[in-house]
Amino acid sequence: MLEKVLPHSMMKAKPNLESRIKTLKRDWAIIYDMLSGKDNSDFGWDEHGQMVVTKDAMWNSYISSHKAAGQFRHHNFSYYDQLTSIYAKDR
C-alpha cells in the first residue's frame, strides 16, 4: 500500500529513519534515567555542553552497572531537550 503513496526513494529511506528514531529514543532514555533516577542526584545536565555531568567516581560507579551509559561520559547529546518534550510524558 505504501508503495503506491510514497516515491521509491522514500520507501528506501523509511527503514533508515525508523532505525534512527529508535536509536535516538534509546539514547534519550539512557540519559533521562541517569538524570531522573532516585539514586542519581549527583548527575546534572550541562546546557552549554549538552551533556551529562558528575564526578568521576559517580560515573565509574554508574557505568559499572549501566554499560550503555558509558558512551555519554565524554560526548554530548544535543537532542535531549527536544526529545524530552516528546517522550518524557510517557515515562
PDB file of N, CA and C in Angstrom:
ATOM      1  N   MET A   1       0.811  -1.192   0.000  1.00  0.00           N
ATOM      2  CA  MET A   1       0.000   0.000   0.000  1.00  0.00           C
ATOM      3  C   MET A   1       0.862   1.266   0.000  1.00  0.00           C
ATOM      4  N   LEU A   2       1.886   1.306   0.859  1.00  0.00           N
ATOM      5  CA  LEU A   2       2.756   2.480   0.889  1.00  0.00           C
ATOM      6  C   LEU A   2       3.483   2.682  -0.427  1.00  0.00           C
ATOM      7  N   GLU A   3       3.739   1.582  -1.130  1.00  0.00           N
ATOM      8  CA  GLU A   3       4.459   1.693  -2.398  1.00  0.00           C
ATOM      9  C   GLU A   3       3.719   2.609  -3.367  1.00  0.00           C
ATOM     10  N   LYS A   4       2.395   2.634  -3.294  1.00  0.00           N
ATOM     11  CA  LYS A   4       1.595   3.463  -4.198  1.00  0.00           C
ATOM     12  C   LYS A   4       1.595   4.928  -3.766  1.00  0.00           C
ATOM     13  N   VAL A   5       1.835   5.184  -2.502  1.00  0.00           N
ATOM     14  CA  VAL A   5       1.749   6.538  -1.976  1.00  0.00           C
ATOM     15  C   VAL A   5       3.104   7.243  -1.960  1.00  0.00           C
ATOM     16  N   LEU A   6       4.147   6.530  -1.550  1.00  0.00           N
ATOM     17  CA  LEU A   6       5.463   7.135  -1.413  1.00  0.00           C
ATOM     18  C   LEU A   6       6.342   6.853  -2.629  1.00  0.00           C
ATOM     19  N   PRO A   7       7.132   7.826  -3.036  1.00  0.00           N
ATOM     20  CA  PRO A   7       8.094   7.569  -4.102  1.00  0.00           C
ATOM     21  C   PRO A   7       9.096   6.509  -3.658  1.00  0.00           C
ATOM     22  N   HIS A   8       9.697   5.863  -4.647  1.00  0.00           N
ATOM     23  CA  HIS A   8      10.644   4.771  -4.366  1.00  0.00           C
ATOM     24  C   HIS A   8      11.762   5.213  -3.423  1.00  0.00           C
ATOM     25  N   SER A   9      12.301   6.411  -3.606  1.00  0.00           N
ATOM     26  CA  SER A   9      13.401   6.866  -2.757  1.00  0.00           C
ATOM     27  C   SER A   9      12.966   6.996  -1.297  1.00  0.00           C
ATOM     28  N   MET A  10      11.723   7.388  -1.055  1.00  0.00           N
ATOM     29  CA  MET A  10      11.234   7.492   0.315  1.00  0.00           C
ATOM     30  C   MET A  10      11.014   6.114   0.927  1.00  0.00           C
ATOM     31  N   MET A  11      10.644   5.157   0.120  1.00  0.00           N
ATOM     32  CA  MET A  11      10.455   3.800   0.624  1.00  0.00           C
ATOM     33  C   MET A  11      11.784   3.247   1.128  1.00  0.00           C
ATOM     34  N   LYS A  12      12.853   3.591   0.440  1.00  0.00           N
ATOM     35  CA  LYS A  12      14.172   3.118   0.864  1.00  0.00           C
ATOM     36  C   LYS A  12      14.629   3.835   2.130  1.00  0.00           C
ATOM     37  N   ALA A  13      14.224   5.075   2.302  1.00  0.00           N
ATOM     38  CA  ALA A  13      14.656   5.871   3.458  1.00  0.00           C
ATOM     39  C   ALA A  13      13.885   5.511   4.722  1.00  0.00           C
ATOM     40  N   LYS A  14      12.676   5.007   4.576  1.00  0.00           N
ATOM     41  CA  LYS A  14      11.822   4.760   5.742  1.00  0.00           C
ATOM     42  C   LYS A  14      12.469   3.845   6.785  1.00  0.00           C
ATOM     43  N   PRO A  15      13.043   2.688   6.415  1.00  0.00           N
ATOM     44  CA  PRO A  15      13.682   1.855   7.451  1.00  0.00           C
ATOM     45  C   PRO A  15      14.845   2.570   8.135  1.00  0.00           C
ATOM     46  N   ASN A  16      15.588   3.385   7.392  1.00  0.00           N
ATOM     47  CA  ASN A  16      16.693   4.135   7.983  1.00  0.00           C
ATOM     48  C   ASN A  16      16.191   5.160   8.987  1.00  0.00           C
ATOM     49  N   LEU A  17      15.109   5.836   8.655  1.00  0.00           N
ATOM     50  CA  LEU A  17      14.535   6.825   9.572  1.00  0.00           C
ATOM     51  C   LEU A  17      13.995   6.149  10.827  1.00  0.00           C
ATOM     52  N   GLU A  18      13.303   5.037  10.657  1.00  0.00           N
ATOM     53  CA  GLU A  18      12.769   4.316  11.810  1.00  0.00           C
ATOM     54  C   GLU A  18      13.891   3.838  12.727  1.00  0.00           C
ATOM     55  N   SER A  19      14.979   3.378  12.142  1.00  0.00           N
ATOM     56  CA  SER A  19      16.123   2.929  12.924  1.00  0.00           C
ATOM     57  C   SER A  19      16.751   4.100  13.681  1.00  0.00           C
ATOM     58  N   ARG A  20      16.873   5.236  13.023  1.00  0.00           N
ATOM     59  CA  ARG A  20      17.462   6.428  13.658  1.00  0.00           C
ATOM     60  C   ARG A  20      16.589   6.911  14.811  1.00  0.00           C
ATOM     61  N   ILE A  21      15.273   6.915  14.606  1.00  0.00           N
ATOM     62  CA  ILE A  21      14.348   7.327  15.669  1.00  0.00           C
ATOM     63  C   ILE A  21      14.453   6.384  16.857  1.00  0.00           C
ATOM     64  N   LYS A  22      14.537   5.094  16.591  1.00  0.00           N
ATOM     65  CA  LYS A  22      14.657   4.101  17.667  1.00  0.00           C
ATOM     66  C   LYS A  22      15.955   4.325  18.458  1.00  0.00           C
ATOM     67  N   THR A  23      17.044   4.603  17.749  1.00  0.00           N
ATOM     68  CA  THR A  23      18.333   4.852  18.395  1.00  0.00           C
ATOM     69  C   THR A  23      18.289   6.128  19.232  1.00  0.00           C
ATOM     70  N   LEU A  24      17.714   7.185  18.692  1.00  0.00           N
ATOM     71  CA  LEU A  24      17.611   8.443  19.437  1.00  0.00           C
ATOM     72  C   LEU A  24      16.768   8.264  20.698  1.00  0.00           C
ATOM     73  N   LYS A  25      15.670   7.544  20.583  1.00  0.00           N
ATOM     74  CA  LYS A  25      14.810   7.327  21.751  1.00  0.00           C
ATOM     75  C   LYS A  25      15.532   6.499  22.812  1.00  0.00           C
ATOM     76  N   ARG A  26      16.266   5.483  22.376  1.00  0.00           N
ATOM     77  CA  ARG A  26      17.025   4.655  23.325  1.00  0.00           C
ATOM     78  C   ARG A  26      18.088   5.496  24.038  1.00  0.00           C
ATOM     79  N   ASP A  27      18.819   6.299  23.277  1.00  0.00           N
ATOM     80  CA  ASP A  27      19.857   7.144  23.869  1.00  0.00           C
ATOM     81  C   ASP A  27      19.254   8.178  24.809  1.00  0.00           C
ATOM     82  N   TRP A  28      18.141   8.774  24.406  1.00  0.00           N
ATOM     83  CA  TRP A  28      17.458   9.728  25.271  1.00  0.00           C
ATOM     84  C   TRP A  28      17.062   9.063  26.590  1.00  0.00           C
ATOM     85  N   ALA A  29      16.512   7.853  26.521  1.00  0.00           N
ATOM     86  CA  ALA A  29      16.061   7.147  27.722  1.00  0.00           C
ATOM     87  C   ALA A  29      17.226   6.872  28.677  1.00  0.00           C
ATOM     88  N   ILE A  30      18.386   6.559  28.129  1.00  0.00           N
ATOM     89  CA  ILE A  30      19.571   6.317  28.961  1.00  0.00           C
ATOM     90  C   ILE A  30      19.904   7.576  29.761  1.00  0.00           C
ATOM     91  N   ILE A  31      19.928   8.718  29.080  1.00  0.00           N
ATOM     92  CA  ILE A  31      20.256   9.973  29.749  1.00  0.00           C
ATOM     93  C   ILE A  31      19.134  10.377  30.700  1.00  0.00           C
ATOM     94  N   TYR A  32      17.903  10.248  30.277  1.00  0.00           N
ATOM     95  CA  TYR A  32      16.768  10.609  31.128  1.00  0.00           C
ATOM     96  C   TYR A  32      16.806   9.816  32.436  1.00  0.00           C
ATOM     97  N   ASP A  33      17.077   8.525  32.331  1.00  0.00           N
ATOM     98  CA  ASP A  33      17.145   7.685  33.526  1.00  0.00           C
ATOM     99  C   ASP A  33      18.305   8.100  34.435  1.00  0.00           C
ATOM    100  N   MET A  34      19.409   8.505  33.834  1.00  0.00           N
ATOM    101  CA  MET A  34      20.539   8.985  34.637  1.00  0.00           C
ATOM    102  C   MET A  34      20.153  10.239  35.419  1.00  0.00           C
ATOM    103  N   LEU A  35      19.483  11.149  34.753  1.00  0.00           N
ATOM    104  CA  LEU A  35      19.169  12.441  35.356  1.00  0.00           C
ATOM    105  C   LEU A  35      17.974  12.387  36.307  1.00  0.00           C
ATOM    106  N   SER A  36      17.098  11.426  36.137  1.00  0.00           N
ATOM    107  CA  SER A  36      15.879  11.416  36.948  1.00  0.00           C
ATOM    108  C   SER A  36      15.804  10.247  37.922  1.00  0.00           C
ATOM    109  N   GLY A  37      16.819   9.383  37.938  1.00  0.00           N
ATOM    110  CA  GLY A  37      16.815   8.245  38.846  1.00  0.00           C
ATOM    111  C   GLY A  37      16.864   8.682  40.300  1.00  0.00           C
ATOM    112  N   LYS A  38      16.205   7.909  41.146  1.00  0.00           N
ATOM    113  CA  LYS A  38      16.090   8.307  42.561  1.00  0.00           C
ATOM    114  C   LYS A  38      17.430   8.326  43.292  1.00  0.00           C
ATOM    115  N   ASP A  39      18.386   7.530  42.832  1.00  0.00           N
ATOM    116  CA  ASP A  39      19.700   7.494  43.485  1.00  0.00           C
ATOM    117  C   ASP A  39      20.769   8.238  42.683  1.00  0.00           C
ATOM    118  N   ASN A  40      20.333   9.063  41.771  1.00  0.00           N
ATOM    119  CA  ASN A  40      21.277   9.702  40.859  1.00  0.00           C
ATOM    120  C   ASN A  40      21.303  11.219  40.997  1.00  0.00           C
ATOM    121  N   SER A  41      21.111  11.722  42.179  1.00  0.00           N
ATOM    122  CA  SER A  41      21.033  13.171  42.355  1.00  0.00           C
ATOM    123  C   SER A  41      22.364  13.874  42.050  1.00  0.00           C
ATOM    124  N   ASP A  42      23.441  13.120  41.983  1.00  0.00           N
ATOM    125  CA  ASP A  42      24.738  13.736  41.670  1.00  0.00           C
ATOM    126  C   ASP A  42      24.919  14.022  40.184  1.00  0.00           C
ATOM    127  N   PHE A  43      24.022  13.509  39.345  1.00  0.00           N
ATOM    128  CA  PHE A  43      24.103  13.775  37.915  1.00  0.00           C
ATOM    129  C   PHE A  43      23.436  15.110  37.608  1.00  0.00           C
ATOM    130  N   GLY A  44      24.025  15.830  36.671  1.00  0.00           N
ATOM    131  CA  GLY A  44      23.451  17.096  36.228  1.00  0.00           C
ATOM    132  C   GLY A  44      23.513  17.203  34.722  1.00  0.00           C
ATOM    133  N   TRP A  45      22.858  18.212  34.196  1.00  0.00           N
ATOM    134  CA  TRP A  45      22.831  18.461  32.764  1.00  0.00           C
ATOM    135  C   TRP A  45      23.506  19.787  32.479  1.00  0.00           C
ATOM    136  N   ASP A  46      24.536  19.765  31.660  1.00  0.00           N
ATOM    137  CA  ASP A  46      25.251  20.962  31.240  1.00  0.00           C
ATOM    138  C   ASP A  46      24.581  21.489  29.971  1.00  0.00           C
ATOM    139  N   GLU A  47      23.792  22.556  30.110  1.00  0.00           N
ATOM    140  CA  GLU A  47      23.060  23.122  28.966  1.00  0.00           C
ATOM    141  C   GLU A  47      24.012  23.576  27.860  1.00  0.00           C
ATOM    142  N   HIS A  48      25.108  24.204  28.247  1.00  0.00           N
ATOM    143  CA  HIS A  48      26.053  24.718  27.251  1.00  0.00           C
ATOM    144  C   HIS A  48      26.702  23.569  26.470  1.00  0.00           C
ATOM    145  N   GLY A  49      27.176  22.573  27.183  1.00  0.00           N
ATOM    146  CA  GLY A  49      27.840  21.445  26.533  1.00  0.00           C
ATOM    147  C   GLY A  49      26.902  20.366  26.047  1.00  0.00           C
ATOM    148  N   GLN A  50      25.619  20.463  26.442  1.00  0.00           N
ATOM    149  CA  GLN A  50      24.606  19.468  26.070  1.00  0.00           C
ATOM    150  C   GLN A  50      25.068  18.058  26.449  1.00  0.00           C
ATOM    151  N   MET A  51      25.493  17.934  27.730  1.00  0.00           N
ATOM    152  CA  MET A  51      25.967  16.634  28.182  1.00  0.00           C
ATOM    153  C   MET A  51      25.726  16.429  29.668  1.00  0.00           C
ATOM    154  N   VAL A  52      25.742  15.163  30.060  1.00  0.00           N
ATOM    155  CA  VAL A  52      25.591  14.786  31.457  1.00  0.00           C
ATOM    156  C   VAL A  52      26.903  15.061  32.173  1.00  0.00           C
ATOM    157  N   VAL A  53      26.795  15.591  33.386  1.00  0.00           N
ATOM    158  CA  VAL A  53      27.988  15.867  34.183  1.00  0.00           C
ATOM    159  C   VAL A  53      27.830  15.293  35.591  1.00  0.00           C
ATOM    160  N   THR A  54      28.919  14.807  36.121  1.00  0.00           N
ATOM    161  CA  THR A  54      29.017  14.357  37.500  1.00  0.00           C
ATOM    162  C   THR A  54      30.480  14.096  37.803  1.00  0.00           C
ATOM    163  N   LYS A  55      30.774  13.754  39.025  1.00  0.00           N
ATOM    164  CA  LYS A  55      32.147  13.439  39.414  1.00  0.00           C
ATOM    165  C   LYS A  55      32.563  12.098  38.835  1.00  0.00           C
ATOM    166  N   ASP A  56      33.879  11.933  38.636  1.00  0.00           N
ATOM    167  CA  ASP A  56      34.406  10.693  38.060  1.00  0.00           C
ATOM    168  C   ASP A  56      33.979   9.463  38.842  1.00  0.00           C
ATOM    169  N   ALA A  57      33.980   9.547  40.153  1.00  0.00           N
ATOM    170  CA  ALA A  57      33.610   8.390  40.976  1.00  0.00           C
ATOM    171  C   ALA A  57      32.162   7.961  40.701  1.00  0.00           C
ATOM    172  N   MET A  58      31.281   8.941  40.511  1.00  0.00           N
ATOM    173  CA  MET A  58      29.874   8.629  40.219  1.00  0.00           C
ATOM    174  C   MET A  58      29.746   7.984  38.845  1.00  0.00           C
ATOM    175  N   TRP A  59      30.473   8.535  37.864  1.00  0.00           N
ATOM    176  CA  TRP A  59      30.471   7.932  36.531  1.00  0.00           C
ATOM    177  C   TRP A  59      30.913   6.470  36.618  1.00  0.00           C
ATOM    178  N   ASN A  60      32.036   6.245  37.263  1.00  0.00           N
ATOM    179  CA  ASN A  60      32.597   4.896  37.354  1.00  0.00           C
ATOM    180  C   ASN A  60      31.607   3.938  37.992  1.00  0.00           C
ATOM    181  N   SER A  61      30.973   4.365  39.054  1.00  0.00           N
ATOM    182  CA  SER A  61      30.006   3.524  39.748  1.00  0.00           C
ATOM    183  C   SER A  61      28.792   3.237  38.856  1.00  0.00           C
ATOM    184  N   TYR A  62      28.270   4.272  38.226  1.00  0.00           N
ATOM    185  CA  TYR A  62      27.064   4.114  37.403  1.00  0.00           C
ATOM    186  C   TYR A  62      27.335   3.245  36.174  1.00  0.00           C
ATOM    187  N   ILE A  63      28.450   3.501  35.511  1.00  0.00           N
ATOM    188  CA  ILE A  63      28.780   2.748  34.296  1.00  0.00           C
ATOM    189  C   ILE A  63      29.019   1.270  34.599  1.00  0.00           C
ATOM    190  N   SER A  64      29.487   0.961  35.791  1.00  0.00           N
ATOM    191  CA  SER A  64      29.729  -0.448  36.120  1.00  0.00           C
ATOM    192  C   SER A  64      28.447  -1.275  36.083  1.00  0.00           C
ATOM    193  N   SER A  65      27.309  -0.633  36.326  1.00  0.00           N
ATOM    194  CA  SER A  65      26.043  -1.366  36.268  1.00  0.00           C
ATOM    195  C   SER A  65      25.126  -0.918  35.129  1.00  0.00           C
ATOM    196  N   HIS A  66      25.534   0.096  34.402  1.00  0.00           N
ATOM    197  CA  HIS A  66      24.755   0.606  33.264  1.00  0.00           C
ATOM    198  C   HIS A  66      25.712   0.853  32.094  1.00  0.00           C
ATOM    199  N   LYS A  67      26.159  -0.215  31.481  1.00  0.00           N
ATOM    200  CA  LYS A  67      27.208  -0.135  30.449  1.00  0.00           C
ATOM    201  C   LYS A  67      26.876   0.846  29.323  1.00  0.00           C
ATOM    202  N   ALA A  68      25.621   0.870  28.886  1.00  0.00           N
ATOM    203  CA  ALA A  68      25.239   1.718  27.752  1.00  0.00           C
ATOM    204  C   ALA A  68      25.417   3.206  28.046  1.00  0.00           C
ATOM    205  N   ALA A  69      25.431   3.579  29.313  1.00  0.00           N
ATOM    206  CA  ALA A  69      25.578   4.987  29.676  1.00  0.00           C
ATOM    207  C   ALA A  69      26.998   5.492  29.442  1.00  0.00           C
ATOM    208  N   GLY A  70      27.940   4.602  29.349  1.00  0.00           N
ATOM    209  CA  GLY A  70      29.334   4.990  29.178  1.00  0.00           C
ATOM    210  C   GLY A  70      29.596   5.852  27.965  1.00  0.00           C
ATOM    211  N   GLN A  71      28.805   5.674  26.923  1.00  0.00           N
ATOM    212  CA  GLN A  71      29.004   6.461  25.701  1.00  0.00           C
ATOM    213  C   GLN A  71      28.777   7.954  25.913  1.00  0.00           C
ATOM    214  N   PHE A  72      28.072   8.321  26.978  1.00  0.00           N
ATOM    215  CA  PHE A  72      27.757   9.733  27.219  1.00  0.00           C
ATOM    216  C   PHE A  72      28.676  10.400  28.223  1.00  0.00           C
ATOM    217  N   ARG A  73      29.681   9.688  28.656  1.00  0.00           N
ATOM    218  CA  ARG A  73      30.592  10.274  29.649  1.00  0.00           C
ATOM    219  C   ARG A  73      31.351  11.472  29.089  1.00  0.00           C
ATOM    220  N   HIS A  74      31.778  11.382  27.843  1.00  0.00           N
ATOM    221  CA  HIS A  74      32.563  12.465  27.233  1.00  0.00           C
ATOM    222  C   HIS A  74      31.941  12.998  25.950  1.00  0.00           C
ATOM    223  N   HIS A  75      30.697  12.600  25.676  1.00  0.00           N
ATOM    224  CA  HIS A  75      30.051  13.044  24.433  1.00  0.00           C
ATOM    225  C   HIS A  75      28.727  13.719  24.734  1.00  0.00           C
ATOM    226  N   ASN A  76      28.419  14.717  23.911  1.00  0.00           N
ATOM    227  CA  ASN A  76      27.173  15.445  24.111  1.00  0.00           C
ATOM    228  C   ASN A  76      26.004  14.711  23.441  1.00  0.00           C
ATOM    229  N   PHE A  77      24.818  15.162  23.767  1.00  0.00           N
ATOM    230  CA  PHE A  77      23.585  14.644  23.166  1.00  0.00           C
ATOM    231  C   PHE A  77      22.679  15.847  22.951  1.00  0.00           C
ATOM    232  N   SER A  78      22.859  16.482  21.811  1.00  0.00           N
ATOM    233  CA  SER A  78      22.216  17.778  21.561  1.00  0.00           C
ATOM    234  C   SER A  78      20.706  17.702  21.375  1.00  0.00           C
ATOM    235  N   TYR A  79      20.143  16.508  21.287  1.00  0.00           N
ATOM    236  CA  TYR A  79      18.700  16.376  21.092  1.00  0.00           C
ATOM    237  C   TYR A  79      17.946  16.160  22.400  1.00  0.00           C
ATOM    238  N   TYR A  80      18.635  16.191  23.533  1.00  0.00           N
ATOM    239  CA  TYR A  80      17.991  15.819  24.796  1.00  0.00           C
ATOM    240  C   TYR A  80      16.751  16.660  25.110  1.00  0.00           C
ATOM    241  N   ASP A  81      16.870  17.967  25.042  1.00  0.00           N
ATOM    242  CA  ASP A  81      15.736  18.828  25.404  1.00  0.00           C
ATOM    243  C   ASP A  81      14.542  18.611  24.483  1.00  0.00           C
ATOM    244  N   GLN A  82      14.792  18.509  23.185  1.00  0.00           N
ATOM    245  CA  GLN A  82      13.705  18.309  22.241  1.00  0.00           C
ATOM    246  C   GLN A  82      13.028  16.953  22.455  1.00  0.00           C
ATOM    247  N   LEU A  83      13.831  15.915  22.650  1.00  0.00           N
ATOM    248  CA  LEU A  83      13.263  14.584  22.844  1.00  0.00           C
ATOM    249  C   LEU A  83      12.555  14.462  24.188  1.00  0.00           C
ATOM    250  N   THR A  84      13.003  15.218  25.181  1.00  0.00           N
ATOM    251  CA  THR A  84      12.322  15.210  26.476  1.00  0.00           C
ATOM    252  C   THR A  84      10.903  15.741  26.320  1.00  0.00           C
ATOM    253  N   SER A  85      10.743  16.781  25.520  1.00  0.00           N
ATOM    254  CA  SER A  85       9.400  17.331  25.324  1.00  0.00           C
ATOM    255  C   SER A  85       8.494  16.344  24.595  1.00  0.00           C
ATOM    256  N   ILE A  86       9.076  15.422  23.846  1.00  0.00           N
ATOM    257  CA  ILE A  86       8.289  14.426  23.122  1.00  0.00           C
ATOM    258  C   ILE A  86       8.024  13.190  23.980  1.00  0.00           C
ATOM    259  N   TYR A  87       9.047  12.670  24.633  1.00  0.00           N
ATOM    260  CA  TYR A  87       8.957  11.355  25.269  1.00  0.00           C
ATOM    261  C   TYR A  87       8.741  11.357  26.784  1.00  0.00           C
ATOM    262  N   ALA A  88       9.048  12.442  27.477  1.00  0.00           N
ATOM    263  CA  ALA A  88       9.010  12.405  28.944  1.00  0.00           C
ATOM    264  C   ALA A  88       7.621  12.114  29.501  1.00  0.00           C
ATOM    265  N   LYS A  89       6.591  12.520  28.799  1.00  0.00           N
ATOM    266  CA  LYS A  89       5.237  12.279  29.290  1.00  0.00           C
ATOM    267  C   LYS A  89       4.903  10.781  29.337  1.00  0.00           C
ATOM    268  N   ASP A  90       5.637   9.979  28.589  1.00  0.00           N
ATOM    269  CA  ASP A  90       5.393   8.528  28.554  1.00  0.00           C
ATOM    270  C   ASP A  90       6.171   7.778  29.623  1.00  0.00           C
ATOM    271  N   ARG A  91       7.038   8.460  30.369  1.00  0.00           N
ATOM    272  CA  ARG A  91       7.907   7.775  31.344  1.00  0.00           C
ATOM    273  C   ARG A  91       7.267   7.724  32.703  1.00  0.00           C
TER     274      ARG A  91
END
